[in-house]
Amino acid sequence: MSNGLVIKYDISDFERSLGELINRLEHREPLMRELAAAMGDAVEENFKSEGRPAWMGWKSNSYWAKRRGGKILQKSGRLASSITQQNDNDSATVGTNVAYARIHQEGGTINIPSRSQRAYYRQRKDGSVGHRFSKKSRANFSQWHTLPAYKIDMPARPFLHLTEQDISGMEDSIETYFQRVIDTSR
């Protein structure tokens, strides 16, 4: 065939282009950073919206329901501000290291043991003592109280949660990323 008429297709250009595409696809850190940011935004929205779907509300007479706007899981803002994002070439992660986060995320029972503690009061001139606690520095009367053991049932309030809309948006980001990689390979 060397002396005859032939049609030849050389795939070396294709192999080179395919190799470049594979190299670009192996560098996924920008994509993982984008996904971590999207998950972080979703968690922030969970706090803002008080759950998606809505978290179980406060008891109607709850002290915190009446203070600070009554935002669930946001008494001090520590939990919401502890959310961090991490990513590398192969993963995107959003989470918290706050010790009490798991009970709020998953729900459960907290067992409070019995305890004794000193309470401080102001004693009036007539010798009677009110029912209001006082700071130790302002008190002129103290009394020991024993509190029995009790349980607190915490409902699950999943703040590390992605809705179907969040996941769909992340899938769109992945598709867009891969399309950009393919387009730059041409």
C-alpha atoms as an extended CHARMM CRD file, in Angstrom:
* protein
*
       186  EXT
         1         1  MET       CA              0.0000000000        0.0000000000        0.0000000000  PROA      1               0.0000000000
         2         2  SER       CA              2.9500000000        2.3200000000        0.3280000000  PROA      2               0.0000000000
         3         3  ASN       CA              2.9550000000        2.9100000000       -3.4460000000  PROA      3               0.0000000000
         4         4  GLY       CA             -0.8150000000        2.9930000000       -3.7730000000  PROA      4               0.0000000000
         5         5  LEU       CA             -3.4160000000        5.6110000000       -3.1870000000  PROA      5               0.0000000000
         6         6  VAL       CA             -4.5840000000        5.7850000000        0.4810000000  PROA      6               0.0000000000
         7         7  ILE       CA             -6.6540000000        7.8110000000        2.8880000000  PROA      7               0.0000000000
         8         8  LYS       CA             -5.0220000000        8.1930000000        6.2490000000  PROA      8               0.0000000000
         9         9  TYR       CA             -6.3490000000        9.7290000000        9.4730000000  PROA      9               0.0000000000
        10        10  ASP       CA             -3.7110000000       10.7310000000       12.0010000000  PROA      10              0.0000000000
        11        11  ILE       CA             -5.0730000000       10.7930000000       15.5620000000  PROA      11              0.0000000000
        12        12  SER       CA             -2.0500000000       12.4600000000       17.1650000000  PROA      12              0.0000000000
        13        13  ASP       CA             -3.8480000000       15.8650000000       17.2420000000  PROA      13              0.0000000000
        14        14  PHE       CA             -6.8900000000       14.2070000000       18.8160000000  PROA      14              0.0000000000
        15        15  GLU       CA             -4.7240000000       12.4320000000       21.4210000000  PROA      15              0.0000000000
        16        16  ARG       CA             -2.9670000000       15.6930000000       22.2680000000  PROA      16              0.0000000000
        17        17  SER       CA             -6.3200000000       17.5170000000       22.6660000000  PROA      17              0.0000000000
        18        18  LEU       CA             -7.7200000000       14.6610000000       24.7220000000  PROA      18              0.0000000000
        19        19  GLY       CA             -4.6430000000       14.7400000000       26.9650000000  PROA      19              0.0000000000
        20        20  GLU       CA             -5.0660000000       18.5060000000       27.5000000000  PROA      20              0.0000000000
        21        21  LEU       CA             -8.7390000000       17.9980000000       28.3460000000  PROA      21              0.0000000000
        22        22  ILE       CA             -7.9020000000       15.2660000000       30.8480000000  PROA      22              0.0000000000
        23        23  ASN       CA             -5.2750000000       17.5040000000       32.4640000000  PROA      23              0.0000000000
        24        24  ARG       CA             -7.8250000000       20.3120000000       32.8260000000  PROA      24              0.0000000000
        25        25  LEU       CA            -10.3930000000       17.9110000000       34.2770000000  PROA      25              0.0000000000
        26        26  GLU       CA             -7.8610000000       16.6710000000       36.8250000000  PROA      26              0.0000000000
        27        27  HSD       CA             -7.5620000000       20.2120000000       38.2310000000  PROA      27              0.0000000000
        28        28  ARG       CA            -10.9630000000       20.4840000000       39.9330000000  PROA      28              0.0000000000
        29        29  GLU       CA            -10.1200000000       22.7870000000       42.8500000000  PROA      29              0.0000000000
        30        30  PRO       CA            -11.9360000000       25.8220000000       41.3490000000  PROA      30              0.0000000000
        31        31  LEU       CA            -15.0560000000       23.6900000000       40.9790000000  PROA      31              0.0000000000
        32        32  MET       CA            -14.7750000000       22.3670000000       44.5440000000  PROA      32              0.0000000000
        33        33  ARG       CA            -14.3210000000       25.9380000000       45.8510000000  PROA      33              0.0000000000
        34        34  GLU       CA            -17.4810000000       26.9810000000       43.9940000000  PROA      34              0.0000000000
        35        35  LEU       CA            -19.4280000000       24.0050000000       45.4050000000  PROA      35              0.0000000000
        36        36  ALA       CA            -18.2330000000       24.7210000000       48.9620000000  PROA      36              0.0000000000
        37        37  ALA       CA            -19.3690000000       28.3360000000       48.5700000000  PROA      37              0.0000000000
        38        38  ALA       CA            -22.7730000000       27.1850000000       47.2780000000  PROA      38              0.0000000000
        39        39  MET       CA            -23.1860000000       24.8300000000       50.2590000000  PROA      39              0.0000000000
        40        40  GLY       CA            -22.1130000000       27.6310000000       52.6240000000  PROA      40              0.0000000000
        41        41  ASP       CA            -24.7400000000       29.9190000000       51.0780000000  PROA      41              0.0000000000
        42        42  ALA       CA            -27.3830000000       27.1870000000       51.5220000000  PROA      42              0.0000000000
        43        43  VAL       CA            -26.5300000000       26.7830000000       55.2230000000  PROA      43              0.0000000000
        44        44  GLU       CA            -26.6300000000       30.5730000000       55.6770000000  PROA      44              0.0000000000
        45        45  GLU       CA            -30.0740000000       30.5830000000       54.0600000000  PROA      45              0.0000000000
        46        46  ASN       CA            -31.1860000000       27.8130000000       56.4570000000  PROA      46              0.0000000000
        47        47  PHE       CA            -30.3420000000       30.0390000000       59.4190000000  PROA      47              0.0000000000
        48        48  LYS       CA            -31.9320000000       33.0960000000       57.8220000000  PROA      48              0.0000000000
        49        49  SER       CA            -35.1530000000       31.2190000000       56.9740000000  PROA      49              0.0000000000
        50        50  GLU       CA            -35.1220000000       29.2060000000       60.2170000000  PROA      50              0.0000000000
        51        51  GLY       CA            -35.0070000000       25.9850000000       58.2330000000  PROA      51              0.0000000000
        52        52  ARG       CA            -35.9840000000       24.7940000000       54.7900000000  PROA      52              0.0000000000
        53        53  PRO       CA            -38.3850000000       23.1260000000       55.5610000000  PROA      53              0.0000000000
        54        54  ALA       CA            -39.1750000000       25.2290000000       58.6230000000  PROA      54              0.0000000000
        55        55  TRP       CA            -37.7490000000       24.0460000000       61.9290000000  PROA      55              0.0000000000
        56        56  MET       CA            -40.0130000000       23.1960000000       64.8130000000  PROA      56              0.0000000000
        57        57  GLY       CA            -40.8030000000       26.4890000000       66.5520000000  PROA      57              0.0000000000
        58        58  TRP       CA            -40.3110000000       27.6970000000       70.0930000000  PROA      58              0.0000000000
        59        59  LYS       CA            -42.5900000000       26.8030000000       72.9290000000  PROA      59              0.0000000000
        60        60  SER       CA            -45.1140000000       29.6360000000       73.0920000000  PROA      60              0.0000000000
        61        61  ASN       CA            -43.8780000000       30.8910000000       76.4740000000  PROA      61              0.0000000000
        62        62  SER       CA            -40.1820000000       30.5140000000       75.6830000000  PROA      62              0.0000000000
        63        63  TYR       CA            -37.9090000000       33.2110000000       77.0170000000  PROA      63              0.0000000000
        64        64  TRP       CA            -35.8860000000       33.2990000000       73.8000000000  PROA      64              0.0000000000
        65        65  ALA       CA            -39.0120000000       33.4920000000       71.6480000000  PROA      65              0.0000000000
        66        66  LYS       CA            -39.5700000000       36.9430000000       73.1400000000  PROA      66              0.0000000000
        67        67  ARG       CA            -35.9510000000       38.1910000000       73.0950000000  PROA      67              0.0000000000
        68        68  ARG       CA            -33.5810000000       39.0410000000       70.2580000000  PROA      68              0.0000000000
        69        69  GLY       CA            -36.2900000000       38.6570000000       67.6710000000  PROA      69              0.0000000000
        70        70  GLY       CA            -36.7940000000       35.0380000000       68.7060000000  PROA      70              0.0000000000
        71        71  LYS       CA            -34.5940000000       33.6000000000       65.9250000000  PROA      71              0.0000000000
        72        72  ILE       CA            -34.2810000000       29.8390000000       66.3650000000  PROA      72              0.0000000000
        73        73  LEU       CA            -30.6850000000       28.5450000000       66.8660000000  PROA      73              0.0000000000
        74        74  GLN       CA            -29.3980000000       32.1170000000       67.0100000000  PROA      74              0.0000000000
        75        75  LYS       CA            -29.3330000000       33.0600000000       70.7050000000  PROA      75              0.0000000000
        76        76  SER       CA            -25.7440000000       34.3200000000       70.4610000000  PROA      76              0.0000000000
        77        77  GLY       CA            -25.0000000000       33.7550000000       66.7600000000  PROA      77              0.0000000000
        78        78  ARG       CA            -22.0840000000       31.4670000000       67.6390000000  PROA      78              0.0000000000
        79        79  LEU       CA            -23.4130000000       28.4000000000       65.8130000000  PROA      79              0.0000000000
        80        80  ALA       CA            -24.2130000000       30.2890000000       62.6000000000  PROA      80              0.0000000000
        81        81  SER       CA            -20.8720000000       32.1040000000       62.6270000000  PROA      81              0.0000000000
        82        82  SER       CA            -18.9540000000       28.8640000000       63.2380000000  PROA      82              0.0000000000
        83        83  ILE       CA            -19.8620000000       27.4260000000       59.8320000000  PROA      83              0.0000000000
        84        84  THR       CA            -16.7080000000       26.9640000000       57.7650000000  PROA      84              0.0000000000
        85        85  GLN       CA            -16.0110000000       25.8920000000       54.2100000000  PROA      85              0.0000000000
        86        86  GLN       CA            -13.1180000000       23.7560000000       53.0470000000  PROA      86              0.0000000000
        87        87  ASN       CA            -12.1770000000       22.3680000000       49.6870000000  PROA      87              0.0000000000
        88        88  ASP       CA             -9.3650000000       20.6140000000       47.9130000000  PROA      88              0.0000000000
        89        89  ASN       CA             -9.0480000000       19.0720000000       44.4760000000  PROA      89              0.0000000000
        90        90  ASP       CA            -11.4220000000       16.1960000000       45.2780000000  PROA      90              0.0000000000
        91        91  SER       CA            -13.9250000000       17.4740000000       47.8430000000  PROA      91              0.0000000000
        92        92  ALA       CA            -16.0010000000       20.3890000000       49.0910000000  PROA      92              0.0000000000
        93        93  THR       CA            -17.0100000000       20.4490000000       52.7700000000  PROA      93              0.0000000000
        94        94  VAL       CA            -19.1180000000       22.7040000000       54.9740000000  PROA      94              0.0000000000
        95        95  GLY       CA            -19.3820000000       22.1250000000       58.7190000000  PROA      95              0.0000000000
        96        96  THR       CA            -18.8730000000       23.3210000000       62.2760000000  PROA      96              0.0000000000
        97        97  ASN       CA            -16.7960000000       22.2970000000       65.2680000000  PROA      97              0.0000000000
        98        98  VAL       CA            -19.2240000000       23.6540000000       67.8880000000  PROA      98              0.0000000000
        99        99  ALA       CA            -19.8400000000       20.9450000000       70.4960000000  PROA      99              0.0000000000
       100       100  TYR       CA            -23.6130000000       21.4250000000       70.7180000000  PROA      100             0.0000000000
       101       101  ALA       CA            -24.1790000000       21.4850000000       66.9450000000  PROA      101             0.0000000000
       102       102  ARG       CA            -24.9950000000       17.7650000000       66.6300000000  PROA      102             0.0000000000
       103       103  ILE       CA            -27.9260000000       17.8390000000       69.0930000000  PROA      103             0.0000000000
       104       104  HSD       CA            -29.4750000000       20.7210000000       67.1450000000  PROA      104             0.0000000000
       105       105  GLN       CA            -28.8230000000       19.0700000000       63.7720000000  PROA      105             0.0000000000
       106       106  GLU       CA            -30.1350000000       15.6130000000       64.6850000000  PROA      106             0.0000000000
       107       107  GLY       CA            -32.3110000000       16.2360000000       67.7450000000  PROA      107             0.0000000000
       108       108  GLY       CA            -32.2660000000       14.0410000000       70.8370000000  PROA      108             0.0000000000
       109       109  THR       CA            -32.5710000000       14.0170000000       74.5930000000  PROA      109             0.0000000000
       110       110  ILE       CA            -30.2890000000       15.9020000000       76.9640000000  PROA      110             0.0000000000
       111       111  ASN       CA            -30.1380000000       14.4280000000       80.4720000000  PROA      111             0.0000000000
       112       112  ILE       CA            -29.5150000000       17.0970000000       83.1090000000  PROA      112             0.0000000000
       113       113  PRO       CA            -28.3390000000       15.5670000000       86.4330000000  PROA      113             0.0000000000
       114       114  SER       CA            -29.6300000000       16.7790000000       89.7770000000  PROA      114             0.0000000000
       115       115  ARG       CA            -27.5500000000       19.4780000000       91.3940000000  PROA      115             0.0000000000
       116       116  SER       CA            -27.3870000000       21.8430000000       94.3320000000  PROA      116             0.0000000000
       117       117  GLN       CA            -26.5260000000       25.4750000000       94.0110000000  PROA      117             0.0000000000
       118       118  ARG       CA            -26.5770000000       28.6000000000       96.1050000000  PROA      118             0.0000000000
       119       119  ALA       CA            -29.0460000000       31.3100000000       95.0920000000  PROA      119             0.0000000000
       120       120  TYR       CA            -28.7040000000       34.9150000000       96.1960000000  PROA      120             0.0000000000
       121       121  TYR       CA            -31.5770000000       37.2390000000       97.1520000000  PROA      121             0.0000000000
       122       122  ARG       CA            -32.2770000000       40.6610000000       98.6150000000  PROA      122             0.0000000000
       123       123  GLN       CA            -33.8730000000       40.4520000000      102.0410000000  PROA      123             0.0000000000
       124       124  ARG       CA            -36.2740000000       43.2770000000      102.7980000000  PROA      124             0.0000000000
       125       125  LYS       CA            -36.2450000000       45.3050000000      106.0040000000  PROA      125             0.0000000000
       126       126  ASP       CA            -39.2510000000       43.3780000000      107.2860000000  PROA      126             0.0000000000
       127       127  GLY       CA            -37.2620000000       40.1290000000      106.9340000000  PROA      127             0.0000000000
       128       128  SER       CA            -39.1620000000       38.7870000000      103.9190000000  PROA      128             0.0000000000
       129       129  VAL       CA            -37.2970000000       37.5250000000      100.8820000000  PROA      129             0.0000000000
       130       130  GLY       CA            -38.5530000000       38.0510000000       97.3650000000  PROA      130             0.0000000000
       131       131  HSD       CA            -38.6130000000       35.4170000000       94.6410000000  PROA      131             0.0000000000
       132       132  ARG       CA            -36.1810000000       37.2790000000       92.3850000000  PROA      132             0.0000000000
       133       133  PHE       CA            -32.5550000000       36.2810000000       92.2330000000  PROA      133             0.0000000000
       134       134  SER       CA            -29.9450000000       38.9110000000       92.8850000000  PROA      134             0.0000000000
       135       135  LYS       CA            -26.2690000000       39.2860000000       92.0230000000  PROA      135             0.0000000000
       136       136  LYS       CA            -24.0200000000       38.0040000000       94.7780000000  PROA      136             0.0000000000
       137       137  SER       CA            -22.5500000000       41.4950000000       95.2300000000  PROA      137             0.0000000000
       138       138  ARG       CA            -26.0080000000       43.0100000000       95.8320000000  PROA      138             0.0000000000
       139       139  ALA       CA            -27.4860000000       40.1860000000       97.8750000000  PROA      139             0.0000000000
       140       140  ASN       CA            -27.7920000000       40.1260000000      101.6460000000  PROA      140             0.0000000000
       141       141  PHE       CA            -29.3130000000       36.6400000000      101.8640000000  PROA      141             0.0000000000
       142       142  SER       CA            -28.4600000000       33.2940000000      100.2740000000  PROA      142             0.0000000000
       143       143  GLN       CA            -29.9980000000       29.8680000000      100.3190000000  PROA      143             0.0000000000
       144       144  TRP       CA            -29.0520000000       26.4540000000       98.9080000000  PROA      144             0.0000000000
       145       145  HSD       CA            -31.4750000000       24.8610000000       96.4580000000  PROA      145             0.0000000000
       146       146  THR       CA            -31.4530000000       21.2980000000       95.1440000000  PROA      146             0.0000000000
       147       147  LEU       CA            -32.7490000000       20.8750000000       91.6400000000  PROA      147             0.0000000000
       148       148  PRO       CA            -33.8890000000       17.4080000000       90.5660000000  PROA      148             0.0000000000
       149       149  ALA       CA            -32.6460000000       15.6640000000       87.4480000000  PROA      149             0.0000000000
       150       150  TYR       CA            -34.6180000000       16.3770000000       84.3100000000  PROA      150             0.0000000000
       151       151  LYS       CA            -34.5600000000       15.8340000000       80.5490000000  PROA      151             0.0000000000
       152       152  ILE       CA            -34.7480000000       18.2050000000       77.6450000000  PROA      152             0.0000000000
       153       153  ASP       CA            -36.1130000000       16.8140000000       74.3810000000  PROA      153             0.0000000000
       154       154  MET       CA            -34.5420000000       18.7270000000       71.4940000000  PROA      154             0.0000000000
       155       155  PRO       CA            -36.2870000000       18.5510000000       68.1400000000  PROA      155             0.0000000000
       156       156  ALA       CA            -34.0650000000       18.1280000000       65.0810000000  PROA      156             0.0000000000
       157       157  ARG       CA            -33.3620000000       21.4450000000       63.3970000000  PROA      157             0.0000000000
       158       158  PRO       CA            -31.1050000000       20.4920000000       60.4760000000  PROA      158             0.0000000000
       159       159  PHE       CA            -29.0750000000       23.5600000000       59.5610000000  PROA      159             0.0000000000
       160       160  LEU       CA            -26.5250000000       21.5320000000       57.5360000000  PROA      160             0.0000000000
       161       161  HSD       CA            -29.1140000000       20.6870000000       54.9240000000  PROA      161             0.0000000000
       162       162  LEU       CA            -29.3610000000       21.1110000000       51.1630000000  PROA      162             0.0000000000
       163       163  THR       CA            -32.7150000000       21.4770000000       49.4390000000  PROA      163             0.0000000000
       164       164  GLU       CA            -33.3930000000       19.9740000000       46.0200000000  PROA      164             0.0000000000
       165       165  GLN       CA            -33.0850000000       23.4900000000       44.5990000000  PROA      165             0.0000000000
       166       166  ASP       CA            -29.6060000000       23.8250000000       46.2030000000  PROA      166             0.0000000000
       167       167  ILE       CA            -28.5290000000       20.4830000000       44.7380000000  PROA      167             0.0000000000
       168       168  SER       CA            -29.9210000000       21.4110000000       41.3210000000  PROA      168             0.0000000000
       169       169  GLY       CA            -27.9510000000       24.6790000000       41.4100000000  PROA      169             0.0000000000
       170       170  MET       CA            -24.7850000000       22.7810000000       42.3120000000  PROA      170             0.0000000000
       171       171  GLU       CA            -25.3720000000       20.3300000000       39.4530000000  PROA      171             0.0000000000
       172       172  ASP       CA            -25.7580000000       23.3160000000       37.1050000000  PROA      172             0.0000000000
       173       173  SER       CA            -22.4320000000       24.6930000000       38.4030000000  PROA      173             0.0000000000
       174       174  ILE       CA            -20.7470000000       21.3550000000       37.7050000000  PROA      174             0.0000000000
       175       175  GLU       CA            -22.1890000000       21.2200000000       34.1970000000  PROA      175             0.0000000000
       176       176  THR       CA            -21.1260000000       24.8250000000       33.5100000000  PROA      176             0.0000000000
       177       177  TYR       CA            -17.6260000000       24.1140000000       34.8230000000  PROA      177             0.0000000000
       178       178  PHE       CA            -17.1890000000       21.0690000000       32.6060000000  PROA      178             0.0000000000
       179       179  GLN       CA            -18.5750000000       22.9820000000       29.6230000000  PROA      179             0.0000000000
       180       180  ARG       CA            -15.9950000000       25.7510000000       30.2240000000  PROA      180             0.0000000000
       181       181  VAL       CA            -13.2210000000       23.1490000000       30.4080000000  PROA      181             0.0000000000
       182       182  ILE       CA            -14.3770000000       21.5420000000       27.1550000000  PROA      182             0.0000000000
       183       183  ASP       CA            -14.7690000000       24.9230000000       25.4140000000  PROA      183             0.0000000000
       184       184  THR       CA            -11.2440000000       26.0420000000       26.3550000000  PROA      184             0.0000000000
       185       185  SER       CA             -9.8540000000       22.7690000000       25.0070000000  PROA      185             0.0000000000
       186       186  ARG       CA            -11.0340000000       23.5010000000       21.4850000000  PROA      186             0.0000000000
